[in-house]
Tab-separated table of C-alpha atoms and ligand atoms in Angstrom:
chain	number	residue	atom	x	y	z
A	1	MET	CA	93.272	110.047	90.630
A	2	ARG	CA	90.722	107.155	91.327
A	3	ALA	CA	87.971	106.187	88.901
A	4	SER	CA	84.718	107.277	91.022
A	5	GLU	CA	83.232	104.223	92.593
A	6	ILE	CA	79.878	105.740	91.750
A	7	ARG	CA	80.469	106.021	88.143
A	8	GLU	CA	81.884	102.562	87.697
A	9	LEU	CA	78.795	101.297	89.754
A	10	LEU	CA	76.389	103.098	87.428
A	11	LYS	CA	77.642	100.953	84.773
A	12	LEU	CA	76.044	97.853	86.593
A	13	LEU	CA	72.693	99.601	86.884
A	14	ASP	CA	71.120	99.085	83.342
A	15	ARG	CA	70.845	95.634	84.155
A	16	PRO	CA	67.023	94.734	83.816
A	17	GLY	CA	65.075	94.788	87.132
A	18	MET	CA	67.843	96.646	89.151
A	19	VAL	CA	66.304	98.651	91.929
A	20	SER	CA	69.136	101.150	92.142
A	21	PHE	CA	69.214	103.560	95.228
A	22	ALA	CA	72.471	104.436	93.861
A	23	GLY	CA	72.675	107.497	91.746
A	24	GLY	CA	71.714	110.742	93.296
A	25	ILE	CA	70.246	112.288	90.177
A	26	PRO	CA	67.095	114.206	89.452
A	27	ASP	CA	64.075	112.548	88.013
A	28	PRO	CA	63.837	113.217	84.044
A	29	SER	CA	60.212	113.325	84.306
A	30	LEU	CA	60.300	116.533	86.341
A	31	PHE	CA	62.290	118.397	83.280
A	32	GLU	CA	60.225	121.077	81.721
A	33	VAL	CA	60.880	119.335	78.282
A	34	ASP	CA	58.158	121.219	76.418
A	35	ALA	CA	59.351	124.636	77.583
A	36	PHE	CA	62.931	123.590	76.760
A	37	ARG	CA	61.991	122.676	73.290
A	38	ASN	CA	60.218	125.845	72.647
A	39	VAL	CA	62.887	127.888	74.066
A	40	TYR	CA	65.770	126.201	72.098
A	41	GLY	CA	63.777	126.940	68.825
A	42	ASP	CA	62.941	130.501	69.763
A	43	VAL	CA	66.644	131.184	70.909
A	44	LEU	CA	67.857	129.810	67.730
A	45	THR	CA	65.455	131.601	65.664
A	46	ARG	CA	65.874	135.078	67.472
A	47	SER	CA	69.298	135.089	68.821
A	48	GLU	CA	72.331	135.732	66.330
A	49	SER	CA	74.563	135.029	69.175
A	50	ALA	CA	73.384	131.606	70.389
A	51	LEU	CA	75.805	129.478	68.320
A	52	GLN	CA	78.820	131.802	68.776
A	53	TYR	CA	81.662	132.117	71.171
A	54	SER	CA	80.802	134.376	74.204
A	55	THR	CA	82.478	135.802	77.251
A	56	THR	CA	84.059	133.765	79.879
A	57	GLU	CA	82.057	135.427	82.816
A	58	GLY	CA	78.983	134.193	81.193
A	59	PHE	CA	75.827	135.597	79.265
A	60	PRO	CA	75.154	138.851	81.074
A	61	PRO	CA	71.281	138.505	81.373
A	62	LEU	CA	71.939	135.213	83.250
A	63	ARG	CA	74.510	136.725	85.355
A	64	ARG	CA	72.059	139.438	86.309
A	65	TRP	CA	69.461	136.607	87.179
A	66	ILE	CA	72.001	134.907	89.512
A	67	ALA	CA	72.826	138.238	90.964
A	68	GLN	CA	69.393	138.711	92.014
A	69	TYR	CA	68.697	135.371	93.023
A	70	MET	CA	71.519	135.727	95.603
A	71	SER	CA	70.531	139.208	96.707
A	72	ASP	CA	67.041	137.819	97.428
A	73	ARG	CA	68.668	135.278	99.694
A	74	GLY	CA	70.742	137.807	101.655
A	75	VAL	CA	73.651	138.101	99.589
A	76	PRO	CA	73.355	141.412	98.170
A	77	CYS	CA	75.728	141.459	94.876
A	78	GLY	CA	76.168	142.594	91.317
A	79	GLU	CA	76.960	140.688	87.972
A	80	GLU	CA	80.746	141.200	88.840
A	81	ASN	CA	80.352	138.759	91.858
A	82	VAL	CA	79.062	135.876	89.417
A	83	LEU	CA	81.089	133.572	87.127
A	84	VAL	CA	78.946	131.090	85.335
A	85	THR	CA	80.525	127.848	85.367
A	86	HIS	CA	79.962	124.397	83.535
A	87	GLY	CA	77.970	123.146	86.447
A	88	SER	CA	78.999	123.793	90.023
A	89	GLN	CA	81.583	120.836	89.391
A	90	GLN	CA	83.703	123.185	87.395
A	91	ALA	CA	83.525	126.002	89.915
A	92	LEU	CA	84.938	123.233	92.496
A	93	ASP	CA	87.717	122.654	90.078
A	94	LEU	CA	88.673	126.228	89.356
A	95	ILE	CA	88.743	126.878	93.222
A	96	GLY	CA	91.010	123.872	93.665
A	97	LYS	CA	93.154	125.380	90.998
A	98	LEU	CA	93.369	128.733	92.338
A	99	PHE	CA	93.797	127.958	95.956
A	100	VAL	CA	95.179	124.302	96.584
A	101	ASP	CA	98.818	123.418	96.115
A	102	PRO	CA	100.609	120.015	96.964
A	103	GLY	CA	100.721	119.508	100.901
A	104	SER	CA	98.260	122.599	101.658
A	105	SER	CA	95.334	122.002	103.930
A	106	VAL	CA	91.673	121.596	102.974
A	107	ILE	CA	89.319	121.070	105.595
A	108	MET	CA	85.963	119.177	104.909
A	109	THR	CA	83.489	117.068	106.746
A	110	ALA	CA	83.882	113.408	106.882
A	111	PRO	CA	82.064	112.075	104.868
A	112	THR	CA	81.922	114.567	102.044
A	113	TYR	CA	80.698	115.124	98.439
A	114	LEU	CA	82.673	112.421	96.394
A	115	GLY	CA	82.994	114.916	93.395
A	116	ALA	CA	84.815	117.649	95.612
A	117	LEU	CA	87.114	115.056	97.051
A	118	GLN	CA	87.965	114.306	93.352
A	119	SER	CA	88.464	117.796	92.478
A	120	PHE	CA	90.524	119.001	95.265
A	121	THR	CA	92.691	115.584	95.120
A	122	ALA	CA	93.904	116.436	91.729
A	123	PHE	CA	95.914	119.319	93.458
A	124	GLU	CA	97.305	117.039	96.166
A	125	PRO	CA	96.330	118.610	99.629
A	126	GLU	CA	96.248	117.252	102.836
A	127	PHE	CA	92.608	116.796	103.969
A	128	ASP	CA	91.441	117.787	107.492
A	129	SER	CA	88.179	116.709	108.661
A	130	VAL	CA	85.617	118.726	110.856
A	131	ARG	CA	82.725	117.109	112.695
A	132	PHE	CA	79.549	119.049	113.615
A	133	SER	CA	77.558	116.663	115.253
A	134	ASP	CA	78.809	117.482	118.662
A	135	GLY	CA	78.934	121.199	118.355
A	136	LEU	CA	81.893	122.160	116.463
A	137	ALA	CA	84.834	119.788	117.009
A	138	LEU	CA	87.682	121.685	115.334
A	139	THR	CA	90.847	120.202	113.751
A	140	ASN	CA	94.222	121.482	114.572
A	141	ALA	CA	94.613	123.160	111.266
A	142	THR	CA	95.440	126.681	111.701
A	143	ASN	CA	96.469	127.363	108.141
A	144	ALA	CA	94.118	125.977	105.694
A	145	ARG	CA	93.399	126.877	102.166
A	146	LEU	CA	89.769	126.037	101.993
A	147	LEU	CA	86.874	124.969	104.250
A	148	TYR	CA	84.490	122.962	102.045
A	149	LEU	CA	80.827	122.610	103.261
A	150	VAL	CA	77.645	121.426	101.612
A	151	PRO	CA	75.464	122.958	104.679
A	152	ASP	CA	71.918	121.905	103.217
A	153	PHE	CA	70.900	118.406	102.944
A	154	ALA	CA	74.538	117.356	102.203
A	155	ASN	CA	75.439	114.482	99.903
A	156	PRO	CA	75.837	112.090	101.167
A	157	THR	CA	74.321	112.339	104.746
A	158	GLY	CA	71.440	114.487	104.045
A	159	GLN	CA	72.306	116.601	107.217
A	160	THR	CA	71.757	120.395	107.474
A	161	LEU	CA	74.161	122.472	109.442
A	162	SER	CA	72.373	124.685	112.053
A	163	LYS	CA	72.721	128.572	111.970
A	164	GLN	CA	74.880	128.052	115.064
A	165	ASP	CA	77.326	125.601	113.151
A	166	ARG	CA	77.175	128.162	110.180
A	167	VAL	CA	78.556	130.758	112.315
A	168	ALA	CA	81.284	128.438	113.848
A	169	ALA	CA	82.264	127.372	110.515
A	170	LEU	CA	82.808	131.025	109.330
A	171	GLU	CA	84.903	131.618	112.608
A	172	LEU	CA	86.986	128.557	111.716
A	173	ALA	CA	87.736	129.584	108.179
A	174	ARG	CA	88.495	133.126	109.592
A	175	ARG	CA	90.999	131.697	112.055
A	176	ALA	CA	92.697	129.376	109.665
A	177	GLY	CA	92.856	131.857	106.956
A	178	ALA	CA	90.830	129.823	104.497
A	179	ILE	CA	88.300	130.623	101.980
A	180	LEU	CA	84.842	129.043	102.945
A	181	VAL	CA	83.511	127.121	100.072
A	182	GLU	CA	79.830	126.736	100.213
A	183	ASP	CA	78.543	124.097	98.001
A	184	ALA	CA	74.501	124.903	97.763
A	185	ALA	CA	73.846	122.082	95.206
A	186	TYR	CA	70.692	121.005	97.362
A	187	THR	CA	69.641	124.167	99.159
A	188	ASP	CA	66.377	124.776	97.020
A	189	LEU	CA	65.182	121.383	97.638
A	190	ARG	CA	63.898	121.949	101.184
A	191	TYR	CA	60.706	119.937	101.922
A	192	GLU	CA	59.948	121.314	105.747
A	193	GLY	CA	60.830	123.802	107.975
A	194	ASP	CA	62.251	127.326	107.671
A	195	ALA	CA	65.634	127.913	105.526
A	196	GLU	CA	68.867	128.177	107.438
A	197	PRO	CA	70.734	131.613	106.552
A	198	ARG	CA	73.249	131.012	103.462
A	199	ILE	CA	76.760	131.142	104.849
A	200	ALA	CA	77.353	133.843	102.272
A	201	ALA	CA	74.827	135.818	103.995
A	202	LEU	CA	76.158	135.661	107.229
A	203	ASP	CA	79.559	136.202	106.229
A	204	VAL	CA	78.256	139.522	104.150
A	205	ALA	CA	76.475	140.694	107.213
A	206	GLN	CA	79.543	140.340	109.510
A	207	SER	CA	82.140	141.708	107.105
A	208	GLY	CA	79.839	144.611	105.730
A	209	SER	CA	80.039	143.462	102.056
A	210	ILE	CA	80.546	140.944	99.702
A	211	GLU	CA	83.975	142.398	98.554
A	212	ALA	CA	85.077	141.940	102.367
A	213	SER	CA	83.732	138.350	102.670
A	214	ARG	CA	85.565	135.053	102.162
A	215	THR	CA	82.965	132.939	101.108
A	216	LEU	CA	82.664	131.439	97.629
A	217	TYR	CA	79.283	130.352	97.120
A	218	CYS	CA	78.770	127.490	94.238
A	219	GLY	CA	75.207	127.272	92.993
A	220	THR	CA	73.711	125.043	90.303
A	221	PHE	CA	70.809	124.611	87.962
A	222	SER	CA	71.382	120.951	88.097
A	223	LYS	CA	68.966	119.630	90.732
A	224	THR	CA	66.082	122.205	89.951
A	225	LEU	CA	66.049	122.639	86.160
A	226	SER	CA	68.313	120.267	84.189
A	227	PRO	CA	71.894	118.751	85.114
A	228	GLY	CA	72.366	118.076	81.203
A	229	LEU	CA	73.029	121.533	80.070
A	230	ARG	CA	75.855	122.004	82.608
A	231	VAL	CA	75.078	125.378	83.822
A	232	GLY	CA	76.185	126.450	87.478
A	233	TRP	CA	77.748	129.468	89.012
A	234	VAL	CA	80.314	130.896	91.631
A	235	CYS	CA	79.410	133.989	93.493
A	236	GLY	CA	82.081	135.991	95.596
A	237	PRO	CA	84.298	138.952	96.041
A	238	ALA	CA	84.736	140.524	92.590
A	239	SER	CA	88.645	140.153	92.913
A	240	LEU	CA	88.374	136.385	93.355
A	241	ILE	CA	85.667	136.198	90.643
A	242	ARG	CA	88.129	137.971	88.229
A	243	ARG	CA	91.120	135.276	89.009
A	244	LEU	CA	88.597	132.396	88.738
A	245	THR	CA	87.586	133.774	85.279
A	246	LEU	CA	90.900	133.713	84.029
A	247	ILE	CA	91.482	130.076	85.002
A	248	LYS	CA	88.180	129.464	83.527
A	249	GLN	CA	89.365	131.166	80.191
A	250	ALA	CA	92.480	128.739	79.954
A	251	SER	CA	90.247	125.756	80.905
A	252	ASP	CA	87.222	126.169	78.413
A	253	LEU	CA	86.831	129.789	77.113
A	254	HIS	CA	83.350	129.829	78.273
A	255	THR	CA	80.098	127.885	79.236
A	256	SER	CA	78.053	126.793	76.194
A	257	THR	CA	76.385	130.049	74.931
A	258	ILE	CA	73.007	128.493	73.694
A	259	ASN	CA	72.672	126.598	76.915
A	260	GLN	CA	73.232	129.744	79.202
A	261	GLN	CA	70.616	131.637	76.977
A	262	VAL	CA	68.269	128.585	77.155
A	263	ILE	CA	68.744	128.308	80.820
A	264	PHE	CA	68.290	132.138	81.473
A	265	ARG	CA	64.878	131.798	79.798
A	266	ILE	CA	63.970	128.928	81.584
A	267	ALA	CA	64.979	130.140	85.001
A	268	SER	CA	63.088	133.388	84.503
A	269	GLY	CA	59.976	131.565	83.524
A	270	TYR	CA	59.858	128.349	85.518
A	271	PHE	CA	62.043	128.430	88.488
A	272	ASP	CA	59.749	128.495	91.132
A	273	GLN	CA	57.188	126.192	89.345
A	274	ALA	CA	60.091	123.592	88.647
A	275	VAL	CA	61.531	123.839	92.215
A	276	ALA	CA	57.710	123.439	93.542
A	277	ARG	CA	57.146	120.357	91.337
A	278	ALA	CA	60.564	118.800	92.345
A	279	ARG	CA	59.890	119.246	96.106
A	280	ASP	CA	56.209	117.757	96.023
A	281	THR	CA	57.751	114.790	94.097
A	282	TYR	CA	60.926	114.210	96.449
A	283	VAL	CA	59.260	114.678	99.843
A	284	GLN	CA	56.553	111.685	98.836
A	285	ARG	CA	59.402	109.698	98.024
A	286	ARG	CA	61.661	110.263	100.914
A	287	ASP	CA	58.560	109.906	103.317
A	288	VAL	CA	58.224	106.108	101.814
A	289	MET	CA	61.782	105.558	102.497
A	290	LEU	CA	61.770	106.657	105.764
A	291	SER	CA	58.717	104.696	106.748
A	292	THR	CA	59.624	101.535	105.092
A	293	LEU	CA	63.091	101.894	107.072
A	294	ALA	CA	61.047	102.660	110.148
A	295	LYS	CA	58.991	99.240	109.477
A	296	TYR	CA	61.529	96.861	108.275
A	297	ALA	CA	65.251	97.784	109.268
A	298	PRO	CA	66.706	95.478	111.785
A	299	GLN	CA	67.757	96.666	115.196
A	300	GLY	CA	71.190	98.377	115.317
A	301	VAL	CA	70.586	100.166	111.732
A	302	ARG	CA	70.431	103.829	112.104
A	303	TRP	CA	69.625	106.527	109.546
A	304	THR	CA	69.234	110.119	108.929
A	305	THR	CA	65.921	112.137	108.311
A	306	PRO	CA	66.787	114.906	105.802
A	307	SER	CA	64.478	117.833	105.389
A	308	GLY	CA	65.345	118.223	101.917
A	309	GLY	CA	67.838	116.976	99.115
A	310	LEU	CA	68.058	113.400	97.769
A	311	PHE	CA	69.733	111.342	100.112
A	312	VAL	CA	69.369	109.067	103.536
A	313	TRP	CA	72.585	108.000	105.263
A	314	LEU	CA	72.513	104.414	106.994
A	315	THR	CA	75.009	103.298	109.723
A	316	LEU	CA	75.245	99.717	110.080
A	317	PRO	CA	75.954	97.585	113.137
A	318	GLN	CA	79.705	96.761	113.427
A	319	GLN	CA	79.349	92.992	112.002
A	320	LEU	CA	78.450	94.444	108.381
A	321	GLU	CA	80.476	96.047	105.893
A	322	SER	CA	78.962	98.147	103.382
A	323	GLY	CA	81.160	96.784	100.305
A	324	ALA	CA	80.688	93.242	100.922
A	325	LEU	CA	77.008	94.016	101.554
A	326	LEU	CA	76.764	95.899	97.986
A	327	GLU	CA	78.089	92.591	96.082
A	328	LYS	CA	75.161	90.647	97.930
A	329	ALA	CA	72.821	93.475	97.098
A	330	VAL	CA	73.511	93.468	93.496
A	331	ALA	CA	72.935	89.771	93.096
A	332	ARG	CA	69.304	90.417	94.632
A	333	ASN	CA	69.137	93.533	91.925
A	334	LEU	CA	69.608	96.040	94.548
A	335	ALA	CA	72.181	98.922	94.507
A	336	PHE	CA	73.388	101.582	96.914
A	337	VAL	CA	76.664	103.417	97.443
A	338	PRO	CA	79.037	102.035	100.072
A	339	GLY	CA	79.979	104.706	102.570
A	340	ASN	CA	83.945	104.637	102.138
A	341	ALA	CA	83.388	106.362	98.517
A	342	PHE	CA	82.751	109.531	100.629
A	343	PHE	CA	85.567	109.622	103.077
A	344	ALA	CA	89.220	111.126	102.045
A	345	ASP	CA	90.817	108.291	104.140
A	346	GLY	CA	88.859	105.267	102.691
A	347	SER	CA	87.069	104.586	106.042
A	348	GLY	CA	83.266	104.719	106.605
A	349	SER	CA	82.449	101.197	105.324
A	350	ASP	CA	79.803	100.960	108.117
A	351	HIS	CA	77.924	103.251	106.052
A	352	LEU	CA	75.802	103.412	102.955
A	353	ARG	CA	74.055	105.946	101.075
A	354	LEU	CA	70.583	105.684	99.524
A	355	SER	CA	68.928	108.098	97.004
A	356	PHE	CA	65.185	108.495	96.903
A	357	SER	CA	65.297	110.637	93.774
A	358	LEU	CA	64.695	108.341	90.694
A	359	LEU	CA	62.437	105.447	91.951
A	360	ASP	CA	58.609	105.764	92.368
A	361	GLU	CA	57.058	105.212	95.798
A	362	LYS	CA	55.949	101.507	95.033
A	363	THR	CA	59.550	100.622	93.820
A	364	ILE	CA	61.054	102.406	96.730
A	365	ALA	CA	58.950	100.756	99.259
A	366	SER	CA	59.558	97.272	97.855
A	367	GLY	CA	63.172	97.886	97.206
A	368	VAL	CA	63.836	99.235	100.923
A	369	ALA	CA	61.954	96.343	102.431
A	370	ASP	CA	64.134	93.791	100.104
A	371	LEU	CA	67.253	95.838	101.505
A	372	CYS	CA	66.307	95.466	105.009
A	373	GLY	CA	65.733	91.837	104.384
A	374	LEU	CA	69.264	91.561	103.201
A	375	LEU	CA	70.524	93.309	106.138
A	376	ASP	CA	68.371	90.867	108.391
A	377	ASP	CA	69.902	87.726	106.582
A	378	GLU	CA	73.307	89.189	106.973
A	379	LEU	CA	73.110	89.913	110.545
A	380	ARG	CA	71.699	86.727	111.346
A	381	ARG	CA	74.663	85.074	109.580
A	382	ALA	CA	77.239	87.231	111.338
A	383	ALA	CA	75.510	86.168	114.806
B	1	PLP	C1	77.189	118.344	96.804
B	1	PLP	C2	77.141	118.369	95.218
B	1	PLP	N1	77.853	119.676	94.602
B	1	PLP	C3	78.212	119.684	93.327
B	1	PLP	C4	77.581	118.855	92.372
B	1	PLP	C5	77.807	119.081	91.017
B	1	PLP	O1	76.728	119.367	90.339
B	1	PLP	P1	76.738	120.084	89.058
B	1	PLP	O2	78.169	120.066	88.431
B	1	PLP	O3	75.741	119.203	88.174
B	1	PLP	O4	76.155	121.431	89.392
B	1	PLP	C6	76.794	117.650	93.053
B	1	PLP	C7	76.495	116.611	92.006
B	1	PLP	O5	75.827	115.582	92.292
B	1	PLP	C8	76.669	117.506	94.403
B	1	PLP	O6	76.014	116.530	94.904
């Protein structure tokens, strides 16, 4: 295992004056702090079980809330199809433990979410990559354990798979005999356009029921309500949920009882409101980032236009290398994540990831303009 470059980098970011586009974390001013304070107080007063051990599967009312959330989004299911996890990150770890052995094949996009790479790497698979940009360019893998995708507003690219690509991904998983892991961390944060169908929903529609499907859907409250409580879930066929539950039991017995009770109450009362507030805030920050790039980015620099999520992905002209660029950026009190952090083979140094979630619009505008200034200087130097 390698220390996560992002987490190492985050240590630098407390420096006064640093303008960081690096961490893709929610803005804490969006957290419903008063509601959390009241609900924690209330749960402690009324619930005898809040401070007690609880079942591995999760707090039953929360499992039912999640089953309803999934059913409303085209994945009809019951609580037996839901395991509450310690963030969706734990779901990835449990899935890795269940399916991945040394040398087995895991298919992912390149680039992909760094935390998924870390989770699966622990079980020593071979990574195969799949690209969606020119239709579905398939890998040779005919025998894979997992196909892992972040279909909406992906980390790091911000890109979203079309319905056609989702259908093709399911077909690829079926042919490879793989479980499709749908990581929906950002799916609720859509700023415009109609939602694409969940891959899990397409799968259930094709296979006739969730029990016959091959998709494990990983959801989380981290990007909508709070990442600090560490509550997420995995939803899929009951037979797989039971096996994942046994693995979780051996790992941590259960997710924090009080946090599940609190998240249940907050989700029941504030979910739609919290999602709407987050969307309203982030869309404006995205717009400022995109318009500043359009105004100042030197010729040859390209970037994605995400319709949701927290990230914009830049592609640099050949002469520039994002690791070297980061050192120079930090000297100017600017930070981003170099692209190679998101590739299993360490390639991708012609890319960098910018997050617009944490900074106010004015700071985004001046920070992106400064970054474009740095790119300009470096391109001139290289010419
Ligand atoms: C794509 C993706 N999946 C999963 C996670 C993990 O989120 P959590 O464990 O907080 O649910 C993240 C966090 O940044 C992410 O970007």
